[in-house]
Coordinates of C-alpha atoms and ligand atoms in Angstrom, one line a residue:
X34 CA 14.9 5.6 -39.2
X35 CA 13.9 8.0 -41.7
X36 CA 16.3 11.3 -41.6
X37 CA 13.8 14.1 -40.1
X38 CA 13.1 11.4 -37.2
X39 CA 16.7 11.0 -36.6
X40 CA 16.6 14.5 -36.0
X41 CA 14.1 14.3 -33.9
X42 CA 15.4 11.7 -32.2
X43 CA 18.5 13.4 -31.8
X44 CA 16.0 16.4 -30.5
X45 CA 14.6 15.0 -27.8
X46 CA 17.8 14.4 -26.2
X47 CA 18.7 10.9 -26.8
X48 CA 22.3 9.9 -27.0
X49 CA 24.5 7.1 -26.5
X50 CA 25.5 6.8 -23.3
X51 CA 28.7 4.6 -22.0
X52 CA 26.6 2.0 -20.8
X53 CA 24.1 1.3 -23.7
X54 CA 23.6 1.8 -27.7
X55 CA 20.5 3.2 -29.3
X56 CA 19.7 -0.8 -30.8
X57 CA 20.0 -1.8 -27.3
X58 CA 17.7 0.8 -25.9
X59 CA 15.1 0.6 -28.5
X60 CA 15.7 -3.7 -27.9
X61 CA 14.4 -3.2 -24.6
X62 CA 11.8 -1.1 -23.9
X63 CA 9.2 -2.1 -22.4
X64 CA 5.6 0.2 -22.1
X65 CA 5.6 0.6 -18.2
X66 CA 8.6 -0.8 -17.9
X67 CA 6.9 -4.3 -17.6
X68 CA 10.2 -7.0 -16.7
X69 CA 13.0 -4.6 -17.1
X70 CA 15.6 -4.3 -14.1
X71 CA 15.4 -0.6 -13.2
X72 CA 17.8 -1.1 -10.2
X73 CA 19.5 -3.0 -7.5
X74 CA 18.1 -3.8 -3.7
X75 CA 19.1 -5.9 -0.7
X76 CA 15.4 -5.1 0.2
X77 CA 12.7 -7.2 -1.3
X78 CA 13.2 -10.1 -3.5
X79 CA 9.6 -11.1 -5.2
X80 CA 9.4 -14.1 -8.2
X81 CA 6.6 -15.9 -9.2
X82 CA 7.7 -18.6 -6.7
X83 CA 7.5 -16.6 -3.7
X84 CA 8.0 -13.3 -1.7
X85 CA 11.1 -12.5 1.2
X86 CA 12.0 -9.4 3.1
X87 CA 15.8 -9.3 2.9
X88 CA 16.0 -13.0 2.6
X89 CA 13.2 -14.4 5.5
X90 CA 10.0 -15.6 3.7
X91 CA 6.4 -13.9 4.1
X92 CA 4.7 -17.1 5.4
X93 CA 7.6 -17.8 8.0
X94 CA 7.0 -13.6 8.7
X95 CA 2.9 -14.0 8.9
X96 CA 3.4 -17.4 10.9
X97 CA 6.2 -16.2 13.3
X98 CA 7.1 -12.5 13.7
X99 CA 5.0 -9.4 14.9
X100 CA 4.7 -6.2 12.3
X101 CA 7.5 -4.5 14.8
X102 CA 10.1 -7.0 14.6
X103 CA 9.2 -7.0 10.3
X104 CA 9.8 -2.8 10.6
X105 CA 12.9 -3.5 12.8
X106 CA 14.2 -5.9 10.3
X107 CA 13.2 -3.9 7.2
X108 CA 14.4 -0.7 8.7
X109 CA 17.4 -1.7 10.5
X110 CA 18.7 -4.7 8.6
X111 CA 18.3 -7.8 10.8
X112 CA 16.3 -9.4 13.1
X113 CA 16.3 -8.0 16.4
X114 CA 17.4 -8.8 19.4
X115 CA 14.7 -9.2 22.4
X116 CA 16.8 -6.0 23.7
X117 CA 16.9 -4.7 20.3
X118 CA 13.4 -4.9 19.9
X119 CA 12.4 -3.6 23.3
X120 CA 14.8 -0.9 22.5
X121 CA 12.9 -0.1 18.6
X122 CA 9.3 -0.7 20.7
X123 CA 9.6 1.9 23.3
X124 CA 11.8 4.8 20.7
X125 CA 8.4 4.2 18.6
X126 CA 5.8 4.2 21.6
X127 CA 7.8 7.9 22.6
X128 CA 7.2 9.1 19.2
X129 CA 3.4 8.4 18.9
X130 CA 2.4 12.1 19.6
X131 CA 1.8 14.6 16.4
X132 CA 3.3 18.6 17.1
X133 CA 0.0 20.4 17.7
X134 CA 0.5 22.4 14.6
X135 CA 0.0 18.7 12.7
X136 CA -3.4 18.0 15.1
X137 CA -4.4 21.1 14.4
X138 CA -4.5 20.9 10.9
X139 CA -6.4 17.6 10.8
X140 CA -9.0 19.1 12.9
X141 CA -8.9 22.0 10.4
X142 CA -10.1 20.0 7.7
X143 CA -12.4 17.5 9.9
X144 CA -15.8 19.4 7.7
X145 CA -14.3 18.7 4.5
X146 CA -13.3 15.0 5.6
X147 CA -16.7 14.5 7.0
X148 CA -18.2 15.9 4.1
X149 CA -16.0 13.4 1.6
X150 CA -14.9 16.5 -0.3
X151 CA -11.4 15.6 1.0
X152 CA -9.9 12.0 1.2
X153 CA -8.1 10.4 4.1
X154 CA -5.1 9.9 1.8
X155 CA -4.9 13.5 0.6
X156 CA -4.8 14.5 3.7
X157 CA -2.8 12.1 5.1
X158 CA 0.0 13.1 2.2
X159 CA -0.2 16.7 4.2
X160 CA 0.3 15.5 6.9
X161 CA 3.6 14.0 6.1
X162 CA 4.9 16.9 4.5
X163 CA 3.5 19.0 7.4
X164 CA 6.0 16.3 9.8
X165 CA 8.4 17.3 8.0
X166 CA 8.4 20.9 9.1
X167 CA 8.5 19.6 12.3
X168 CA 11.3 17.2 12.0
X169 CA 14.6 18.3 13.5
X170 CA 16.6 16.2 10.7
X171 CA 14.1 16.8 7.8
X172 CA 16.8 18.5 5.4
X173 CA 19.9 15.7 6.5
X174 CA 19.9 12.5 4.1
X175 CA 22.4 11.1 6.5
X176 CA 22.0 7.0 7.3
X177 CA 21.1 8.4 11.3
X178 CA 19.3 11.0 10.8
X179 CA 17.1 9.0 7.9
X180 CA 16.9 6.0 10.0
X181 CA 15.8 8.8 13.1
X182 CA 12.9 9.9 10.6
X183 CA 11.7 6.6 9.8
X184 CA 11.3 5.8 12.5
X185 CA 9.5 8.8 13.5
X186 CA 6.9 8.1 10.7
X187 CA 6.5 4.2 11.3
X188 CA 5.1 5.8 14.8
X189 CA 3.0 8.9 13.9
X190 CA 1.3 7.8 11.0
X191 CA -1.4 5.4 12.6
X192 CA -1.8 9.0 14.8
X193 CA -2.3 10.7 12.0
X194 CA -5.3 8.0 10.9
X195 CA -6.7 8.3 14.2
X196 CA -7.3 11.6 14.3
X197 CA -8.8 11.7 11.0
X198 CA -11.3 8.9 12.0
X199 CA -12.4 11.2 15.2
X200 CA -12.9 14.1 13.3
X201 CA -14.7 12.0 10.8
X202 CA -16.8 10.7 13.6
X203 CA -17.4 14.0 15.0
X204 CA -15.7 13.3 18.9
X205 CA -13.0 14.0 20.3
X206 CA -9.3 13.6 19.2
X207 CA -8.3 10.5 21.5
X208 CA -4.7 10.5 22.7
X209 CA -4.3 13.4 21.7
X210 CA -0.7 13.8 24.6
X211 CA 0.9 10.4 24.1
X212 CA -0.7 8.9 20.4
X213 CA -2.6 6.1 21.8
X214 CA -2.8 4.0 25.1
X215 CA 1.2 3.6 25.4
X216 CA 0.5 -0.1 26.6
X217 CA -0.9 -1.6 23.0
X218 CA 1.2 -2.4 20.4
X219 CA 1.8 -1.1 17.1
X220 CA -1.5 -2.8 15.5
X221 CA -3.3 -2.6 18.7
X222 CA -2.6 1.6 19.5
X223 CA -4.0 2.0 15.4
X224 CA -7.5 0.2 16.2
X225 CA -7.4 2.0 19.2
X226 CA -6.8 5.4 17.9
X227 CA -9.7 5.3 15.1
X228 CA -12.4 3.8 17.9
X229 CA -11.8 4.7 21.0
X230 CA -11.6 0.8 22.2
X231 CA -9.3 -1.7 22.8
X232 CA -9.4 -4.4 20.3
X233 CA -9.6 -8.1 21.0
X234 CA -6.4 -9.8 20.7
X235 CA -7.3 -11.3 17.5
X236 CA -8.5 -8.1 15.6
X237 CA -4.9 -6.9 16.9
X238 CA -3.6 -10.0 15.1
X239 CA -5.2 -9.7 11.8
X240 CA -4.2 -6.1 11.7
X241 CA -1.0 -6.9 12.6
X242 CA -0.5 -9.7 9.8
X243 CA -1.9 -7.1 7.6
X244 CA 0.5 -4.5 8.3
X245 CA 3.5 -7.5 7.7
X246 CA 2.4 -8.5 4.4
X247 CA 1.7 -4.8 3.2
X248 CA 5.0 -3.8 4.3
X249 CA 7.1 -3.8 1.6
X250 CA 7.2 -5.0 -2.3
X251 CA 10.1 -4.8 -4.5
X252 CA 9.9 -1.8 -7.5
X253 CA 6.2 -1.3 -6.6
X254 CA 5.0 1.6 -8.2
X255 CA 5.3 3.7 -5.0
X256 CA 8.2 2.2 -3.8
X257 CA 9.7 3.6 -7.5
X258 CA 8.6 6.7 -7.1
X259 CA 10.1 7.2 -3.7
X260 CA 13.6 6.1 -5.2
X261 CA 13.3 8.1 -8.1
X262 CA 12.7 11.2 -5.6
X263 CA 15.3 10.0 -2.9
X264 CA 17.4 9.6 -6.4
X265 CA 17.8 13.3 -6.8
X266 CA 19.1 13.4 -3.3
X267 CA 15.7 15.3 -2.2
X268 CA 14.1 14.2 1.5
X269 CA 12.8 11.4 3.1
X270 CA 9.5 12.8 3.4
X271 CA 9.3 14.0 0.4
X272 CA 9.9 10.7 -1.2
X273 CA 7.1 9.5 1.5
X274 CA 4.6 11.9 0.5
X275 CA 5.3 11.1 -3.3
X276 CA 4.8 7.6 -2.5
X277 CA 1.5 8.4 -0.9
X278 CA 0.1 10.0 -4.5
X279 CA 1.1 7.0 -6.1
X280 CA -0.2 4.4 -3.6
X281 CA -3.9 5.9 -3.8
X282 CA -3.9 5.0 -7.2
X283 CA -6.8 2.3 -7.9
X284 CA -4.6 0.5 -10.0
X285 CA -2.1 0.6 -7.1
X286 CA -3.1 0.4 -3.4
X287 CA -6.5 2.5 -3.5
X288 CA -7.6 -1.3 -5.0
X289 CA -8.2 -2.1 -1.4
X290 CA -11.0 0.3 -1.0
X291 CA -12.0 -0.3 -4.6
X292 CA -12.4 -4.1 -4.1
X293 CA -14.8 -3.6 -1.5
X294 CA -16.8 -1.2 -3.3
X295 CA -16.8 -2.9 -5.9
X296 CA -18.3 -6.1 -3.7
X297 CA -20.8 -3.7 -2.2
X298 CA -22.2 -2.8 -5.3
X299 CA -22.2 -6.5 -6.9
X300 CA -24.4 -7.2 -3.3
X301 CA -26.2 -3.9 -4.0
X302 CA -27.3 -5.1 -7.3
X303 CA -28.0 -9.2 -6.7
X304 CA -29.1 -8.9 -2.9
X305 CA -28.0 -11.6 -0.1
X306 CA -30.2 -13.8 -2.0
X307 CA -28.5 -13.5 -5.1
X308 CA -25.2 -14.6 -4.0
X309 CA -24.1 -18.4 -5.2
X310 CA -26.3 -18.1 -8.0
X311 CA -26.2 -17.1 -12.1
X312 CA -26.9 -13.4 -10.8
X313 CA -23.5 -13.1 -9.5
X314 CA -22.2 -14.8 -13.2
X315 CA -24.4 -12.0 -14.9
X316 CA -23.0 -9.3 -13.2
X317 CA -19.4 -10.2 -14.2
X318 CA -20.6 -10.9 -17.8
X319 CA -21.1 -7.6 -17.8
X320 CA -18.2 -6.1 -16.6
X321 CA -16.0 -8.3 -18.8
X322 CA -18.0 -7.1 -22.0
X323 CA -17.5 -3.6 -20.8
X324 CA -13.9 -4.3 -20.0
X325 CA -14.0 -3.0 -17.0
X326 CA -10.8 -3.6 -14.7
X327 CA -12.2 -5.8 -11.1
X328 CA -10.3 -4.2 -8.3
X329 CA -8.3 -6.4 -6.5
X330 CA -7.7 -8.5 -9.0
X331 CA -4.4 -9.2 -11.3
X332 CA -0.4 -8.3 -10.9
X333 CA 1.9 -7.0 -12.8
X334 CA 4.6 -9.9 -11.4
X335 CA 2.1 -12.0 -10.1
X336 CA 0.6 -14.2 -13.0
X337 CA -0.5 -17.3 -10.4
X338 CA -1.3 -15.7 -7.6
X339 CA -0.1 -13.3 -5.1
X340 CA 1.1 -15.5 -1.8
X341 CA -0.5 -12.7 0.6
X342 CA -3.9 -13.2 -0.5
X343 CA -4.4 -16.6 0.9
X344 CA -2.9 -15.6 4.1
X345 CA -5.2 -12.8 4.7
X346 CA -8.4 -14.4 3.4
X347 CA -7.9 -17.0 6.0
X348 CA -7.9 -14.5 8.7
X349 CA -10.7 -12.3 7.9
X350 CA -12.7 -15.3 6.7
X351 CA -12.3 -16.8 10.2
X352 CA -13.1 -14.0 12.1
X353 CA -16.3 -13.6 10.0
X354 CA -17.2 -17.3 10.4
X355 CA -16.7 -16.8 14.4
X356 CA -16.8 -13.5 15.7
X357 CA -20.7 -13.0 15.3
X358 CA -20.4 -9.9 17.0
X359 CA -18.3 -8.6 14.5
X360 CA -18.8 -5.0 13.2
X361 CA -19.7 -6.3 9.8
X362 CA -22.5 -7.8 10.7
X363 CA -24.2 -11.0 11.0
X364 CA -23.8 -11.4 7.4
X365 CA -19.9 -11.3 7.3
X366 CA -19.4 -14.5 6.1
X367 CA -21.7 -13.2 3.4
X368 CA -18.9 -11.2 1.8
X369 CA -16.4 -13.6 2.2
X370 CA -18.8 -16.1 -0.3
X371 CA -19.7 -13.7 -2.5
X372 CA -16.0 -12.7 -2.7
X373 CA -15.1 -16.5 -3.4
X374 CA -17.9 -16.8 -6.1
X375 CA -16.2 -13.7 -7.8
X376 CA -12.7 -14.9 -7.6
X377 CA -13.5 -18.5 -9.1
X378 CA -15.4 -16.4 -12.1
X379 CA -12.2 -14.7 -12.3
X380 CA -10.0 -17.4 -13.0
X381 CA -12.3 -19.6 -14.5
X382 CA -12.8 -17.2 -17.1
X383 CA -9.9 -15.0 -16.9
X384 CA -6.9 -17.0 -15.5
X385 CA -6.7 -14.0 -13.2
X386 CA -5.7 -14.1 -9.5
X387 CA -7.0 -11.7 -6.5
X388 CA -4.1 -9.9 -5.5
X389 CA -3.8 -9.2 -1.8
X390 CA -6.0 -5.9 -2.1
X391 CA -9.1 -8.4 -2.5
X392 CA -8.9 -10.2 1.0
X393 CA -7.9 -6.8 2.8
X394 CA -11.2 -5.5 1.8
X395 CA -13.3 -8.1 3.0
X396 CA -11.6 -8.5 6.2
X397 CA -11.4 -4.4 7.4
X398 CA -14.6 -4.3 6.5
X399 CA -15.7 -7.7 9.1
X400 CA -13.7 -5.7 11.6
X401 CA -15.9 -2.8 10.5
X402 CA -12.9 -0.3 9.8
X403 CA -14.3 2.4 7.2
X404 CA -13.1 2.1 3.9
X405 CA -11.2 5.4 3.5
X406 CA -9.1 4.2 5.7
X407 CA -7.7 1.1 3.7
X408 CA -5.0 2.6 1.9
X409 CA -3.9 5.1 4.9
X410 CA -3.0 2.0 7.0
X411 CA -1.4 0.4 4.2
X412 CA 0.7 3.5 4.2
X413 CA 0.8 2.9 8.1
X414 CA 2.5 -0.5 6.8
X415 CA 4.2 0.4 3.8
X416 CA 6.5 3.1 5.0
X417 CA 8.8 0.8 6.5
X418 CA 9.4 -0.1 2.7
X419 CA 9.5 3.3 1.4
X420 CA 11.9 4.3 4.1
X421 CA 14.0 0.7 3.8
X422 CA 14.8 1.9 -0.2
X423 CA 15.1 5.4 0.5
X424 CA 17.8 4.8 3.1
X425 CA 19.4 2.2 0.2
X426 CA 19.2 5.0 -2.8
X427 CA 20.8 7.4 -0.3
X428 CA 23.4 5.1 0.5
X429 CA 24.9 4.0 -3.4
X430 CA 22.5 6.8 -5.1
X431 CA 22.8 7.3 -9.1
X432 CA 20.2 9.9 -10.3
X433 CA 17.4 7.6 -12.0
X434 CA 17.1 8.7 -15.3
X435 CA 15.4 6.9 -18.0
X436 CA 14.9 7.3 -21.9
X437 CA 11.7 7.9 -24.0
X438 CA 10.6 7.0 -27.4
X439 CA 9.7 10.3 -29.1
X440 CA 6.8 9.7 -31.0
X441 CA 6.1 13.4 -31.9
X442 CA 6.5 15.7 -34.8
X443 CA 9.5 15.8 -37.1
X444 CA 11.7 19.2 -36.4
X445 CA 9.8 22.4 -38.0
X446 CA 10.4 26.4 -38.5
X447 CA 8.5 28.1 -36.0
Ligands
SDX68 C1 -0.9 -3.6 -5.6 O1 3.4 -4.0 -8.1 C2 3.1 -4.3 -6.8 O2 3.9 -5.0 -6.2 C3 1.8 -3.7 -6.2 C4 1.4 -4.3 -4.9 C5 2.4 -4.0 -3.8 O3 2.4 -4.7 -2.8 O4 3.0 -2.8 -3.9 O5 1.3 -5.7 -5.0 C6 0.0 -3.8 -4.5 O6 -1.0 -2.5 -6.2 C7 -1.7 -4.8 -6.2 C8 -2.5 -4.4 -7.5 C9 -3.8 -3.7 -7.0 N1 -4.5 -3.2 -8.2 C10 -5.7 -3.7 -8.6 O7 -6.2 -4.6 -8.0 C11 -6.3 -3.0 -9.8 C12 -6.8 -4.0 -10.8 N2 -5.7 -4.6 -11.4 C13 -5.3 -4.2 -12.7 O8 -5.5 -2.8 -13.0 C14 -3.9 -4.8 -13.2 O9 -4.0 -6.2 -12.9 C15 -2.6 -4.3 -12.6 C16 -2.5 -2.8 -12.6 C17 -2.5 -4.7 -11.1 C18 -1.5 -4.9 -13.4 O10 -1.6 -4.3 -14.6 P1 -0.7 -4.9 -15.8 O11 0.5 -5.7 -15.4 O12 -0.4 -3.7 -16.7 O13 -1.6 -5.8 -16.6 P2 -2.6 -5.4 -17.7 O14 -3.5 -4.2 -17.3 O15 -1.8 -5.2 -19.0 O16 -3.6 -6.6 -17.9 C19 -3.2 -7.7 -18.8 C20 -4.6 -8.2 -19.3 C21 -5.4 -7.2 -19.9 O17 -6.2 -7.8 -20.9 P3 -6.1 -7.2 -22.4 O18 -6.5 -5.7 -22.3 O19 -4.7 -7.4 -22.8 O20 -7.1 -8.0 -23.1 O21 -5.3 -8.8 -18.1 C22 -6.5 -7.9 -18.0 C23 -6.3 -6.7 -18.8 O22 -7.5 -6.1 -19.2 N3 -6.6 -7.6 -16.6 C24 -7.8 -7.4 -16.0 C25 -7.5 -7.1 -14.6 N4 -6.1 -7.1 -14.5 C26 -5.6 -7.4 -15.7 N5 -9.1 -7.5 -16.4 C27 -10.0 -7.2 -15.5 N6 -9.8 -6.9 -14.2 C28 -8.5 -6.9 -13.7 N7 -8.3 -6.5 -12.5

């Protein structure tokens, strides 16, 4: 390295530390950090070969257990006891209700979510902070009182979407007192919140498989974010709200609205007619010579295929094969084989995989949820995560602290 550099180098801060050399830190770095270990967790473990949430497997999860016992287990360590989890059900049935100041607020902004000049995910980011105010324990990191917040969160949040759908809708804020109808469960009480109606038992199903395979996800790029904020020993909802900016992303979670977009316009611009035939290959010859990135599509980890997406096609394509009543109309299915057309393009010409954004699309939108309101119940889901490596970072915390590469100018006289 050429002298002036050096001295750059040595301006932008970079030393030797104990635990690694320059050679070695120039050896592995990696542009967005693609394959290097950032960190230890008990959490998550996720390889090409498959996906567990502290050591039970997402197909045995999706199969067998219900999105509470996956928060109990995520949040709480272990799987829970029938007491245990009647215990975990009723603390987050009690905490359902928003302070008024939180309701309030949403119903505040109602005009400018109606209008689309504000987002549900924006506002559901204020939302959290705004919780915060309100939360007895918001400024103590201890294992309780983070646990007590979590908790708090896992059960207001699908409130918090409800009440943005009303206003959205333009009627009244429903359960408003107790959160919901304090006899659904946790999948059940979010349908019910954004419509008004109790949903079958298998719309409650599919949302509930949703919410286990969103859950949680390794070094995600929210999931980071969150430890890097917990890192500095700041708040567990601050870490939450940061992971919210990340997770509307459209490289990140905001695919899940994206993907379906981006089917609605392919359908938009080759008709019903058009799907199944060279039309559909045409479009996507033309978003491949314009490089343009197809949401819901591709992982950083994932090269063959993300193991949710299979799962949760099944699901949504079954309920638009059966359920002609379905809110997306008679031509559910539609999606679903227009989807498939686009995913075999994909890897027939790409080698790339859908990612479990893809499916989620298609099957909210049989079960005619609005797309805004993708990524707020992935959050719905994915803050057991958050909260599982906040809790973690808290509990063996070393500030997160990487290098750059400076890349700027050599030193100079002002
Ligand atoms: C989630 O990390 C997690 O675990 C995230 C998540 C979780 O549970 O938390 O799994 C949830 O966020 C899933 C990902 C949702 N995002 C999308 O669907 C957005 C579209 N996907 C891409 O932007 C991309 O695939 C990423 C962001 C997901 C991964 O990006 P990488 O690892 O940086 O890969 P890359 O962009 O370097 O792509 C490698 C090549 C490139 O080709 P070249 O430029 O080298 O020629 O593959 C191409 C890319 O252009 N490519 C795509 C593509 N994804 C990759 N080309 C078209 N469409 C795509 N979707």
């Amino acid at each position: 390295m050429s002298g002036s550099s050096t001295a750059a180098a040595s301006s932008s801060g970079f030393a030797p530390t104990a635990a690694i050399s320059k050679e070695q830190a120039e050896a592995i770095y990696s542009r967005g950090l693609e394959g290097i270990i950032a960190g230890e967790t008990a959490v998550c473990s996720i390889e090409q070969g498959g996906l567990w949430y502290r050591g039970y497997e997402i197909h045995d999860l999706a199969n067998s257990a219900t999105f509470e016992e996956v928060a109990f287990l995520l949040l709480e360590g272990h799987k829970p006891s029938a007491a245990e989890l009647a215990r975990f059900k009723s603390e987050i049935v009690a905490e359902r209700p928003l302070h008024p100041s939180v309701t309030a607020f949403i119903e505040s902004v109602g005009g400018f979510l109606a209008s689309g000049r504000a987002v549900p995910m924006d506002v559901l980011r204020t939302a959290i902070s705004m919780l915060g105010h309100t939360d007895p324990d918001a400024q103590d990191n201890s294992a309780q009182a983070n646990l007590r917040k979590s908790k708090r969160l896992l059960a207001k949040i699908p409130t918090v979407i409800g009440h943005m759908q009303n206003v959205i809708d333009g009627r009244a804020i429903i359960g408003r007192e107790h959160g919901g109808d304090k006899s659904l469960g946790h999948a059940a009480n979010l349908l019910y919140l954004m419509t008004g109606r109790q949903p079958s038992a298998e719309y409650a199903r599919v949302v509930d498989v949703s919410l286990i395979l969103y859950a949680e996800h390794d070094f995600n790029a929210s999931t980071f974010t969150s430890r890097v904020i917990a890192g500095t020993l700041s708040d567990l909802h601050g870490a939450v709200a940061g992971g919210i900016a990340a997770l509307k992303g459209p490289l990140h979670g905001g695919a899940n609205e994206m993907a379906m977009e981006m089917l609605k316009e392919i359908m938009r611009d080759v008709g019903e007619k058009g799907i199944g035939t060279p039309a559909v290959e045409q479009w996507m010859h033309k978003a491949f010579e314009t490089k343009r990135k197809l949401m819901g599509f591709g992982h950083r980890v994932y090269k063959n295929g993300d193991h949710r997406a299979p799962i949760l096609h099944a699901l949504g394509r079954t309920i638009a094969a059966t359920d002609t009543q379905n809110p997306g109309g008679h031509h559910a299915l539609r999606w679903f084989e227009l989807g498939e057309q686009v995913q075999k393009i994909m890897l027939d010409r790409k080698n790339i995989h859908p990612n479990v954004d893809f499916p989620c699309g298609m099957t909210y939108f049989t079960m005619g949820i609005p797309v805004p309101q993708y990524t707020p119940i992935f959050v719905a889901s994915r803050i057991t995560g958050w909260a599982a490596h906040v809790m973690e970072q808290h509990a063996n915390n070393r500030i997160i602290r990487p290098l750059s590469r400076y890349t700027g100018e050599p030193p100079r006289k002002w």
